[in-house]
XYZ file of C-alpha atoms in Angstrom:
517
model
C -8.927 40.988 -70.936
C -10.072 37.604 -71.071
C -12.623 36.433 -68.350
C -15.167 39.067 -66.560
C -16.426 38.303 -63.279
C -19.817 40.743 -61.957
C -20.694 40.061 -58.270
C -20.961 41.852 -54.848
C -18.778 43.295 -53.029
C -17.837 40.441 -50.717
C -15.364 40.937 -47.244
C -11.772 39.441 -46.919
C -11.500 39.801 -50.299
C -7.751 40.648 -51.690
C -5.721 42.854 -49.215
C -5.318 46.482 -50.469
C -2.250 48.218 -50.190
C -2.694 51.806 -51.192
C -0.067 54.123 -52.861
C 0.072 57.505 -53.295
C -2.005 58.397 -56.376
C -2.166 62.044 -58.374
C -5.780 63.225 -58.791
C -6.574 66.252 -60.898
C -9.815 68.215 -59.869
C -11.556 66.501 -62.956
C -11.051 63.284 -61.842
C -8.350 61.814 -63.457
C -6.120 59.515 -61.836
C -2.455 59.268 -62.971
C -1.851 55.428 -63.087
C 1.807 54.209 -61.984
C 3.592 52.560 -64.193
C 4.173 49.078 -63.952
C 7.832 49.720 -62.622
C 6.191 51.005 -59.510
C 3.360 48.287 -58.953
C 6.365 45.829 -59.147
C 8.092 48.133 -56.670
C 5.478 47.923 -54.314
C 4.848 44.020 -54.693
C 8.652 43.931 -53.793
C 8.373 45.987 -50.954
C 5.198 44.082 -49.398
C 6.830 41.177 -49.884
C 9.929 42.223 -47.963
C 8.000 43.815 -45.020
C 6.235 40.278 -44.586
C 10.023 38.731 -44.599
C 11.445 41.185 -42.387
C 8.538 42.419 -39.825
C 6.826 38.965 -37.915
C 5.072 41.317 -35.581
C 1.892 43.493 -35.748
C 3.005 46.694 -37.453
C 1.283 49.513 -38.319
C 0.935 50.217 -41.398
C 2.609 53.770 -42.566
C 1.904 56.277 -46.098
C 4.610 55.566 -48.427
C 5.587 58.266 -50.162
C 5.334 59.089 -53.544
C 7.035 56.943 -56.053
C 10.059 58.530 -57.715
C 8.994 57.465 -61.130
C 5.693 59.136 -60.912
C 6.104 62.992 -62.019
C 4.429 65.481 -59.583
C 1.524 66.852 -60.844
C 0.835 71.017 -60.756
C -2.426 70.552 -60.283
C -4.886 69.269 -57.011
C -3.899 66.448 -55.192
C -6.370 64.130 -53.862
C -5.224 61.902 -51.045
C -6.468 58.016 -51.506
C -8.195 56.484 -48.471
C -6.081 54.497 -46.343
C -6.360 51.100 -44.964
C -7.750 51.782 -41.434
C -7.096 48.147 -40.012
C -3.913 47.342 -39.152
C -2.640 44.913 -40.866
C -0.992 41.753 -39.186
C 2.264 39.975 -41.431
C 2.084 36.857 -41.026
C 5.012 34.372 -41.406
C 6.428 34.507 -45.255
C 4.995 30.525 -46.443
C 4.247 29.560 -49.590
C 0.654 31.045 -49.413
C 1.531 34.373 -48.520
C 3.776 34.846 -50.560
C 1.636 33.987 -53.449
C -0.673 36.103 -52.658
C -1.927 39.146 -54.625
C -1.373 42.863 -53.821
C -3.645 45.331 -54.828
C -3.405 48.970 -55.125
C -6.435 51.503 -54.477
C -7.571 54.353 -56.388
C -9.955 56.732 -55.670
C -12.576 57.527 -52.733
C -13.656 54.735 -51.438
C -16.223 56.433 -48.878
C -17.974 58.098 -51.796
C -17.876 55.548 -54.425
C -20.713 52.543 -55.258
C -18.789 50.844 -57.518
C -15.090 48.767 -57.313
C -13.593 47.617 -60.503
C -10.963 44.865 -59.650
C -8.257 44.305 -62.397
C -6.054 41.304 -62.441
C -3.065 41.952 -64.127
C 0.551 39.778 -64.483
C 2.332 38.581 -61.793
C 0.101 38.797 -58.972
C -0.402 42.738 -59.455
C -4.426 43.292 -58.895
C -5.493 47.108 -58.554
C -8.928 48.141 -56.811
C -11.017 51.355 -58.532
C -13.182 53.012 -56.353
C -15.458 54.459 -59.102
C -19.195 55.829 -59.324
C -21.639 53.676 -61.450
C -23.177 56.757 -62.911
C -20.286 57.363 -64.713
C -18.859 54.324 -65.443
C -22.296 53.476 -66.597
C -22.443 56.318 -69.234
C -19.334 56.158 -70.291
C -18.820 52.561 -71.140
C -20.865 50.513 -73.124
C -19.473 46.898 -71.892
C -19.528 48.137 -68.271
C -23.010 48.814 -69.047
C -24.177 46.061 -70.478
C -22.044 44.133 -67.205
C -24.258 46.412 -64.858
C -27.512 45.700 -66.530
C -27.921 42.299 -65.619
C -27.948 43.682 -61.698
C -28.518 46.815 -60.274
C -27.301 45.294 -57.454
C -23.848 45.029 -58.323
C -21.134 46.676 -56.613
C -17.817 44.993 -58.270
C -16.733 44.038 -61.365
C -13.214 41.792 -61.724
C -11.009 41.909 -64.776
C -9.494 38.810 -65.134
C -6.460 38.406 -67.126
C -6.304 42.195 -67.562
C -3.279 42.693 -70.427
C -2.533 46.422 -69.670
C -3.387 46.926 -65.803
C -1.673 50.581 -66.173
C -3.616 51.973 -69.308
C -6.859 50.000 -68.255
C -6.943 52.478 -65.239
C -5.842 55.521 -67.032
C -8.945 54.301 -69.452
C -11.163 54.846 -66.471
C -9.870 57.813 -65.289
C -10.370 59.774 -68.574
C -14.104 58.843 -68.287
C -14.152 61.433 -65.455
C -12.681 63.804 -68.051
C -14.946 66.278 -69.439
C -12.451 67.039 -72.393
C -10.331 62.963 -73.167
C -8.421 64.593 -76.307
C -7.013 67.156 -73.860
C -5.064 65.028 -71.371
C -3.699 63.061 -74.625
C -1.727 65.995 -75.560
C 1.678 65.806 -75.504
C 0.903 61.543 -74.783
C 3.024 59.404 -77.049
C 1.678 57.634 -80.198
C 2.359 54.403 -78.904
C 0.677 54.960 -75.663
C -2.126 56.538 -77.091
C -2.687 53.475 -78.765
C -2.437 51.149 -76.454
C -5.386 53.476 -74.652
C -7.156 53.521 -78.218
C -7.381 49.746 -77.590
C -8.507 49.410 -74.256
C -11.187 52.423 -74.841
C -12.466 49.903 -77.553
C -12.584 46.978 -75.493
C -14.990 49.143 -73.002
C -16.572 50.768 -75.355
C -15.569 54.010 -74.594
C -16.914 55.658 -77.779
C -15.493 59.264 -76.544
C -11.680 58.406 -75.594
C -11.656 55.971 -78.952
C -12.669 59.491 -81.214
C -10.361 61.464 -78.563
C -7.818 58.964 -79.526
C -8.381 58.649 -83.312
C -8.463 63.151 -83.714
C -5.080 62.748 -81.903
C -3.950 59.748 -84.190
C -5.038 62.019 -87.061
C -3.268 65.188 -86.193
C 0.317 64.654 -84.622
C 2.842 63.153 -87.005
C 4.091 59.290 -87.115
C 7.597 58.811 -86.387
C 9.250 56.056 -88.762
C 7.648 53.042 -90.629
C 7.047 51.051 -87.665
C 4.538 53.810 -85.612
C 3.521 54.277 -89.396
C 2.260 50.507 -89.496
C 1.433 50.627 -85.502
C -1.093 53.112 -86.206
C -2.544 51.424 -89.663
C -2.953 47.886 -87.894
C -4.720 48.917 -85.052
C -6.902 51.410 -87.419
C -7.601 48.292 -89.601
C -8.205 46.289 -86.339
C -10.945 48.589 -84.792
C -12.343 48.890 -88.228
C -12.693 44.613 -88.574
C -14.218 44.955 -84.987
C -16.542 47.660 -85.747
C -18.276 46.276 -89.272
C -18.185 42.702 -87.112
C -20.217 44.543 -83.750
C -22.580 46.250 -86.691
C -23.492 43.340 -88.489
C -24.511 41.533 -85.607
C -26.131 44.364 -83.133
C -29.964 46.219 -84.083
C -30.045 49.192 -85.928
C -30.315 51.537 -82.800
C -26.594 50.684 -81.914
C -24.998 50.778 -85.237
C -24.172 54.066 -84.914
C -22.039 53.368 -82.083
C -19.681 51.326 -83.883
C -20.342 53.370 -87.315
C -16.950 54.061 -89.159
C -17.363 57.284 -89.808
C -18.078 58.244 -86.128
C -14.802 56.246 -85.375
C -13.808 58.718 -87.968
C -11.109 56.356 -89.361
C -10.676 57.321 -92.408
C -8.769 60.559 -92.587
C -6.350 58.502 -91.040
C -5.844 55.986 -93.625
C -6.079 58.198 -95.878
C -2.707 59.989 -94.668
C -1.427 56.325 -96.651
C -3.992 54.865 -98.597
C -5.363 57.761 -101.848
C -9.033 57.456 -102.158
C -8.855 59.556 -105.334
C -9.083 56.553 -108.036
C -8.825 59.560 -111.195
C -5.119 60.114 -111.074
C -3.841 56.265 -111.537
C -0.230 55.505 -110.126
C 1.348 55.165 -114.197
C 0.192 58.971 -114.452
C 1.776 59.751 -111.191
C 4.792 57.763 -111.868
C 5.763 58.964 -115.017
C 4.965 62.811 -113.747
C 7.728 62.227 -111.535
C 10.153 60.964 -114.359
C 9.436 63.696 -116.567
C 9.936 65.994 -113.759
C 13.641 64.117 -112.982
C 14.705 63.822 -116.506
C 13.501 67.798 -117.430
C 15.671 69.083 -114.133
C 17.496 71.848 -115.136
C 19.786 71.934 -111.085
C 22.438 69.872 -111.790
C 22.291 69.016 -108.035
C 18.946 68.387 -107.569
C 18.588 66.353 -110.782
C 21.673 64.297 -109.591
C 19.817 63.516 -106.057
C 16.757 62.849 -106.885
C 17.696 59.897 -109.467
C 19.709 58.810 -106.567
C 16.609 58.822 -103.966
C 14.189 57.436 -107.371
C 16.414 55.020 -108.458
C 16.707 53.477 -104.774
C 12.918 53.539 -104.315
C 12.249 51.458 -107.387
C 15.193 48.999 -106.341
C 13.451 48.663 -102.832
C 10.564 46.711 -104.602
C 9.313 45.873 -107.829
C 5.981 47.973 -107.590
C 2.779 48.286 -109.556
C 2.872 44.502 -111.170
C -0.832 44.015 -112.581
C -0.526 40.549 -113.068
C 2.262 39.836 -115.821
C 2.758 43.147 -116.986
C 4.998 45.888 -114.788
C 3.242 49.035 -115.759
C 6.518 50.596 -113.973
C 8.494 48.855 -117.266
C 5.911 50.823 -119.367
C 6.493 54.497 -118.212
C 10.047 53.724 -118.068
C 9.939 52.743 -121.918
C 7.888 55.569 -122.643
C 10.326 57.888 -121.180
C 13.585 56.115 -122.727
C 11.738 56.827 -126.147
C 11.565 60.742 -126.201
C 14.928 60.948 -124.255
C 16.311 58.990 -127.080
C 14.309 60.844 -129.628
C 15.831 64.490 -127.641
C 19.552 62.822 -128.047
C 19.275 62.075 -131.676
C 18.105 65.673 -132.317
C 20.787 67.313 -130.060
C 23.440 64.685 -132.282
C 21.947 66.194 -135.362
C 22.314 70.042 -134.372
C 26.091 69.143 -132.976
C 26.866 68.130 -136.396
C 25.341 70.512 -138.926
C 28.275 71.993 -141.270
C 27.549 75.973 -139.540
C 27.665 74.742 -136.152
C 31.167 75.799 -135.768
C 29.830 79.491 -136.772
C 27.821 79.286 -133.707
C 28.678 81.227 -130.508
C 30.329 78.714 -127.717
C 26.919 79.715 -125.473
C 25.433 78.190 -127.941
C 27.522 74.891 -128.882
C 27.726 74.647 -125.089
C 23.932 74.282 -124.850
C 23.938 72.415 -126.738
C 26.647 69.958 -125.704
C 25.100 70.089 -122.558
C 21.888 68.816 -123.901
C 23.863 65.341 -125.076
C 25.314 64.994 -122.360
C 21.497 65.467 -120.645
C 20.067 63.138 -122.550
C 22.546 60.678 -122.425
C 22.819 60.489 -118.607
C 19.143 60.368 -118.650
C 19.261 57.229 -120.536
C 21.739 56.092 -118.443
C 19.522 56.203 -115.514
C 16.680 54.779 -117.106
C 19.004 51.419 -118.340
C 20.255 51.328 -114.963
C 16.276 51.117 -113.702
C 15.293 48.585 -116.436
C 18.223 46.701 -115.721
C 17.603 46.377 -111.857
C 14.100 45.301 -112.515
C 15.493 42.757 -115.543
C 13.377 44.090 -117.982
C 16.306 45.756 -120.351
C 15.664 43.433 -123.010
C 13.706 45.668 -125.230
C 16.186 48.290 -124.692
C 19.290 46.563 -126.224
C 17.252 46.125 -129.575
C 16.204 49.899 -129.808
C 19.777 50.765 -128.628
C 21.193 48.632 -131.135
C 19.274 50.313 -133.993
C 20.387 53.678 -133.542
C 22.576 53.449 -136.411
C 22.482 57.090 -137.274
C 22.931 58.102 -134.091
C 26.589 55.632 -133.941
C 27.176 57.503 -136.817
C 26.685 60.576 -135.512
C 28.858 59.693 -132.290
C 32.000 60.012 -134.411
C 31.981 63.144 -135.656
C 31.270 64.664 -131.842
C 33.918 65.368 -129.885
C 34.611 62.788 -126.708
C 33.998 65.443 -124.242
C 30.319 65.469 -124.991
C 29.756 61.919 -126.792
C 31.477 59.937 -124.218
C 28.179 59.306 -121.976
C 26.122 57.670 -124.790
C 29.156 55.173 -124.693
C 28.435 54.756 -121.057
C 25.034 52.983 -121.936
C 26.694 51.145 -124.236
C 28.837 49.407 -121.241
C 26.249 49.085 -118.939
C 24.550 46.943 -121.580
C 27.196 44.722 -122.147
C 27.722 44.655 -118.246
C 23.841 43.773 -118.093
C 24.203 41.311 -120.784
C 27.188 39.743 -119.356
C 25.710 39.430 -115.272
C 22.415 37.982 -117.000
C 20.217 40.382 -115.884
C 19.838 41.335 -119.537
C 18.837 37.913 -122.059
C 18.590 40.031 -125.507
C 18.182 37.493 -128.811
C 21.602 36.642 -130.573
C 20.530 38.730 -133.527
C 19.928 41.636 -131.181
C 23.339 41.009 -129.447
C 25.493 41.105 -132.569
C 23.617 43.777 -133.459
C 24.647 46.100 -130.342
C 28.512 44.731 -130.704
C 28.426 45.733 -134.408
C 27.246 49.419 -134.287
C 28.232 50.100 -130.950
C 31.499 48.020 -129.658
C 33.854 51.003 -131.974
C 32.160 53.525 -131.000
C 32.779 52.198 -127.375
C 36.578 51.511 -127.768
C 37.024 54.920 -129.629
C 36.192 56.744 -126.214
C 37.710 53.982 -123.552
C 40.350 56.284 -122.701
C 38.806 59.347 -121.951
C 36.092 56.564 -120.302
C 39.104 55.325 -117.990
C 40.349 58.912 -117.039
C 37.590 61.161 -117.069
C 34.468 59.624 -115.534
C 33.988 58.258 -112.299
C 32.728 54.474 -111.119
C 33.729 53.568 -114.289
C 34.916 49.917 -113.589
C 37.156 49.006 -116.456
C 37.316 45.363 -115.622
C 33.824 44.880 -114.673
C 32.869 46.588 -118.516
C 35.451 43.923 -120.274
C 34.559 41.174 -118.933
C 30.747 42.165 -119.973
C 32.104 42.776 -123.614
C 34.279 39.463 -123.668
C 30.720 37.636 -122.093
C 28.763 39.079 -124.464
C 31.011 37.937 -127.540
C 31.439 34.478 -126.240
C 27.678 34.511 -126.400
C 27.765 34.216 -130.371
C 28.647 32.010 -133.025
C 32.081 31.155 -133.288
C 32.463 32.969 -136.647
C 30.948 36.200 -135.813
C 33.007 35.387 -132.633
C 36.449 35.533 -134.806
C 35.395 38.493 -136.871
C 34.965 40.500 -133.747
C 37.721 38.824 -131.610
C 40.208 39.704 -134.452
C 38.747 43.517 -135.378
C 39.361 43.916 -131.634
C 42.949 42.529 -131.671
C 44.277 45.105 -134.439
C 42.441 47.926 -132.106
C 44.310 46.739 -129.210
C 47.511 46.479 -131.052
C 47.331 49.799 -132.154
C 46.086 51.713 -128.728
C 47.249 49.237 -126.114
C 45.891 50.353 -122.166
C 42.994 52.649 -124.685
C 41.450 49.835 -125.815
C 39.384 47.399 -123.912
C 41.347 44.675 -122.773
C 39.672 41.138 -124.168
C 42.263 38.706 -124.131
C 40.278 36.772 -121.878
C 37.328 36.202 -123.959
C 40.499 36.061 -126.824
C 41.787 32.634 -125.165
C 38.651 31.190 -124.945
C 37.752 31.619 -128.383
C 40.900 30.318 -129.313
C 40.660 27.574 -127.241
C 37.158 26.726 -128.885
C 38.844 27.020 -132.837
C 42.293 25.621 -132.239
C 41.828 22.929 -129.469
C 38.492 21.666 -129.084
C 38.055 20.690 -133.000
C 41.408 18.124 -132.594
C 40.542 16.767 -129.117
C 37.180 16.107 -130.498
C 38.875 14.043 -133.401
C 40.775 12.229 -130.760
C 37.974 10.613 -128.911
């Protein structure tokens, strides 16, 4: 609502057309919906086409998209003048229909509301109770206690704007929101605060408060016009007396329980804490299922956005460190116990628990590099990864059934390293390829058969990147370790014959066609 006109009620003013309107004993008018004011600015306009004679002018029944109503109905006054159609010119048919509500025999008051597309409606109301109820209709009817209408000009939301006024003839507004849809009820919320209809706006924001949001967008729909009536309320308090402030106070908009459904006020717990409850939680599952899922739903949360950056530093990166430390730490203790000389004395319970620990531990890690990797902050990683060289050590003696996953991390390194989303130092890089490249090719085969989205060509090309990524010596001395494996275990061995031509390309061919030119 733009402009606001305040004046007397004057004769000949816009014709009024009156529909069928549901009124409950308390008042309350059921609005139609805009569907059905465009339905009956279709159908005047095709009575003035059809009829050139004086008609009389006949009750139209009720609307089919209006509901009936179990509960009193009130019949609206009806034109008594007959009214004359007269031929369709431009004029008339650019003329506005209105639609009445109320009684108009009783009422002192008409609020006109000019809506789109030529839609106006009439509201016969009573000045004592739009006068109490509404603090801008107030301060309209203040100037002159004369007045006896008020036009809305530019009215955005004709419909809600009269269910607005209804509900100030409602003794209990947050009952006749029940069972009202979120977005509706906010498009009331905002019209209630355009009146200043302090009741229906707490009405609306208890209701806001209690029922549930459906889905991100009512989620935001809510919050923004929450954060909207808060920006108007400071703004109104800052520039009205003290005696008013408490009409616009915050906490009588009571506000805040609702954005606190999103927004913690409790600064104590910080979101690191939180955060790395959560991991320790994951990583400590002992449901194989439920451990499995929830890495799923974590891991997809953290890929949706890089969250908690505090200027350079991704506190996120921290906790995740923190927990790849003690899950390492947990994996080189379950290596050591798997590899005691009376471990084979043991019971299989126990061997199993402790096979199923690794494996734990591992996938854990696993996890956490795929994390670190997604937010390209993996670097650190490869170092501590490539100093584990007890734990590589370790790896051999362990039989493939159980070691096999810490060889997983080892490929989605060299995967990382080989996409660039991991930029380790060169020292760090040969490092990784010399403890953990045989381990790696000592357990490709039961890699290749016995786990799943392992992509075999994906994990060689990362290896044959990563090599290519060294000097050309250290390139040869790994090149040609590889190419006895290979010759030996063939389709068990990672296949690196591309990274193989290019370093022979580099030793054999460049050197001479360099000397050439």
């Amino acid at each position: 609502m733009s402009d606001f006109k305040v004046r007397k009620l004057e004769s000949g003013h816009t014709r009024i057309r009156n529909v069928p309107i549901a009124v409950t004993p308390e008042g309350f008018w059921c609005c139609p919906s805009p569907a059905v004011l465009q339905k009956s600015l279709k159908q005047s306009n095709h009575h003035i086409n059809k009829h050139k004679k004086p008609t009389s002018p006949k009750p139209p029944s009720l609307p089919p998209e209006i509901p009936p109503i179990e509960t009193q109905t009130e019949p609206v006054a009806q034109n008594p003048d007959p009214v004359t159609a007269p031929d369709p010119t431009p004029e008339t048919q650019q003329r506005k229909i209105s639609v009445g509500f109320g009684r108009p025999e009783t009422s002192d008051l008409k609020v006109v509301l000019h809506g789109k597309e030529g839609i106006a409606v009439s509201i016969s109301a009573h000045k004592e109770v739009i006068y109490e109820n509404s603090s801008f209709f107030r301060e309209k009817m203040g100037l002159d206690s004369r007045v006896t209408c008020i036009e809305l000009s530019d009215c955005d939301d004709v419909e809600i704007c009269v269910e607005t006024i209804g509900l100030m003839y409602c003794k209990e507004v947050k009952s006749r929101l029940v069972k009202q849809s979120v977005p509706r009820v906010l498009r009331i919320l905002k019209v209630a605060e355009s009146l200043g209809f302090k009741a229906c706006i707490i009405s609306c924001l208890d209701y806001l408060e209690a029922v549930p949001w459906v889905g991100e967008e009512e989620e935001e729909s809510v919050l923004s016009s929450i954060k909207t009536l808060q920006i108007t309320a400071n703004s109104r308090t800052t520039t009205t007396d003290n005696s008013n402030n408490n009409n616009y106070d915050n906490n009588v908009y009571r506000a805040s329980p609702l954005l606190r459904r999103v927004v913690s006020s409790d600064t104590t717990t910080p979101p690191t804490e939180t955060l790395s409850h959560i991991m320790d939680m994951v990583l400590k599952s002992t449901d194989e299922r439920a451990r499995r899922e929830m890495k799923t739903l974590v891991l997809k949360l953290l890929k949706e956005n890089n969250l908690w950056v505090n200027g350079s530093v991704d506190i996120c990166t921290e906790t995740l460190y923190a927990s790849c430390r003690v899950c390492l730490e947990a994996l080189l203790v379950s290596f050591k116990q798997a590899t005691e000389p009376d471990f084979a004395d043991n019971s299989l319970e126990k061997k199993d628990a402790v096979y199923k620990k690794i494996n734990l531990e591992a996938d854990n890690i696993l996890w956490l590099v795929e994390i670190l990797c997604d937010r390209n902050a993996a670097d650190d990683f490869v170092m501590f990864w490539a100093e584990q060289d007890e734990l590589a050590q370790l790896h051999a003696v362990l039989p493939v059934t159980c070691r096999h996953v810490a060889s997983r991390v080892t490929a989605r390194l060299f995967v990382g390293i080989g996409k660039g989303e991991i930029l380790p130092s060169m020292q760090t890089k040969n490092a990784l390829l010399n403890v953990w490249l045989k381990p790696l090719m000592d357990d490709y085969n039961w890699l290749q058969h016995g786990c799943r989205n392992f992509d075999r060509k994906v994990v060689e090309e990362g290896i044959g990147r990563t090599i290519l990524t060294l000097p050309l010596e250290e390139q040869r001395n790994i090149l040609l370790a590889w190419l006895g494996s290979f010759l030996r275990a063939g389709d068990s061995c990672p296949n690196l014959q591309r990274a193989f031509e290019v370093w022979w390309r580099r030793t054999f061919v460049r050197p001479y066609v360099a000397d050439r030119n």
